[in-house]
Amino acid sequence: MLFEFFWVLRPKGLALLAFQAIDTTVAVEAIDHRVAVAYRRSPSRLAELLRDNGFTEVCRTVRQPERDERCEQAYPLVATDR
């Protein structure tokens, strides 16, 4: 999927991603969700995958969960290397 992002963005294009975060060495962890299974991802491990697929991480924000959320939220801003 990351490879497809790379090819659809214009050269030096930016993409802002958003996902539920987990702070471990595990890349992905399934969590119970009201509707369907959801996944938390490690921001550091995803940054490695993005780098391996031609992206540069410009910045990253990880925020604490709001009152009605169960886990941290991560927002990496990435750019294509080409």
PDB file of N, CA and C in Angstrom, residues 20 34 63-73 75:
ATOM      1  N   GLN A  20      -4.083   5.140  14.952  1.00  0.00           N
ATOM      2  CA  GLN A  20      -3.974   4.881  16.384  1.00  0.00           C
ATOM      3  C   GLN A  20      -2.587   4.321  16.652  1.00  0.00           C
ATOM      4  N   ARG A  34     -15.715  -1.465  18.496  1.00  0.00           N
ATOM      5  CA  ARG A  34     -17.167  -1.680  18.510  1.00  0.00           C
ATOM      6  C   ARG A  34     -17.712  -2.253  17.215  1.00  0.00           C
ATOM      7  N   ARG A  63      -0.302  12.402  19.908  1.00  0.00           N
ATOM      8  CA  ARG A  63      -1.023  13.056  21.002  1.00  0.00           C
ATOM      9  C   ARG A  63      -1.670  12.021  21.914  1.00  0.00           C
ATOM     10  N   GLN A  64      -1.909  12.456  23.121  1.00  0.00           N
ATOM     11  CA  GLN A  64      -2.587  11.607  24.098  1.00  0.00           C
ATOM     12  C   GLN A  64      -4.044  11.414  23.697  1.00  0.00           C
ATOM     13  N   PRO A  65      -4.661  10.317  24.130  1.00  0.00           N
ATOM     14  CA  PRO A  65      -6.063  10.085  23.768  1.00  0.00           C
ATOM     15  C   PRO A  65      -7.000  11.091  24.427  1.00  0.00           C
ATOM     16  N   GLU A  66      -8.036  11.439  23.681  1.00  0.00           N
ATOM     17  CA  GLU A  66      -9.109  12.263  24.244  1.00  0.00           C
ATOM     18  C   GLU A  66      -9.918  11.395  25.205  1.00  0.00           C
ATOM     19  N   ARG A  67     -10.871  12.002  25.887  1.00  0.00           N
ATOM     20  CA  ARG A  67     -11.657  11.291  26.894  1.00  0.00           C
ATOM     21  C   ARG A  67     -12.357  10.043  26.336  1.00  0.00           C
ATOM     22  N   ASP A  68     -12.848  10.117  25.102  1.00  0.00           N
ATOM     23  CA  ASP A  68     -13.586   8.988  24.527  1.00  0.00           C
ATOM     24  C   ASP A  68     -12.722   8.076  23.649  1.00  0.00           C
ATOM     25  N   GLU A  69     -11.404   8.259  23.674  1.00  0.00           N
ATOM     26  CA  GLU A  69     -10.484   7.422  22.902  1.00  0.00           C
ATOM     27  C   GLU A  69      -9.689   6.519  23.840  1.00  0.00           C
ATOM     28  N   ARG A  70      -9.269   5.378  23.313  1.00  0.00           N
ATOM     29  CA  ARG A  70      -8.537   4.429  24.144  1.00  0.00           C
ATOM     30  C   ARG A  70      -7.026   4.489  23.970  1.00  0.00           C
ATOM     31  N   CYS A  71      -6.549   5.086  22.898  1.00  0.00           N
ATOM     32  CA  CYS A  71      -5.109   5.059  22.681  1.00  0.00           C
ATOM     33  C   CYS A  71      -4.626   6.350  22.006  1.00  0.00           C
ATOM     34  N   GLU A  72      -3.298   6.514  22.011  1.00  0.00           N
ATOM     35  CA  GLU A  72      -2.687   7.679  21.394  1.00  0.00           C
ATOM     36  C   GLU A  72      -2.987   7.721  19.903  1.00  0.00           C
ATOM     37  N   GLN A  73      -2.915   8.914  19.335  1.00  0.00           N
ATOM     38  CA  GLN A  73      -3.123   9.117  17.906  1.00  0.00           C
ATOM     39  C   GLN A  73      -1.822   9.669  17.315  1.00  0.00           C
ATOM     40  N   TYR A  75       0.298  11.251  13.837  1.00  0.00           N
ATOM     41  CA  TYR A  75       0.109  11.993  12.593  1.00  0.00           C
ATOM     42  C   TYR A  75       1.473  12.283  11.957  1.00  0.00           C
TER      43      TYR A  75
END
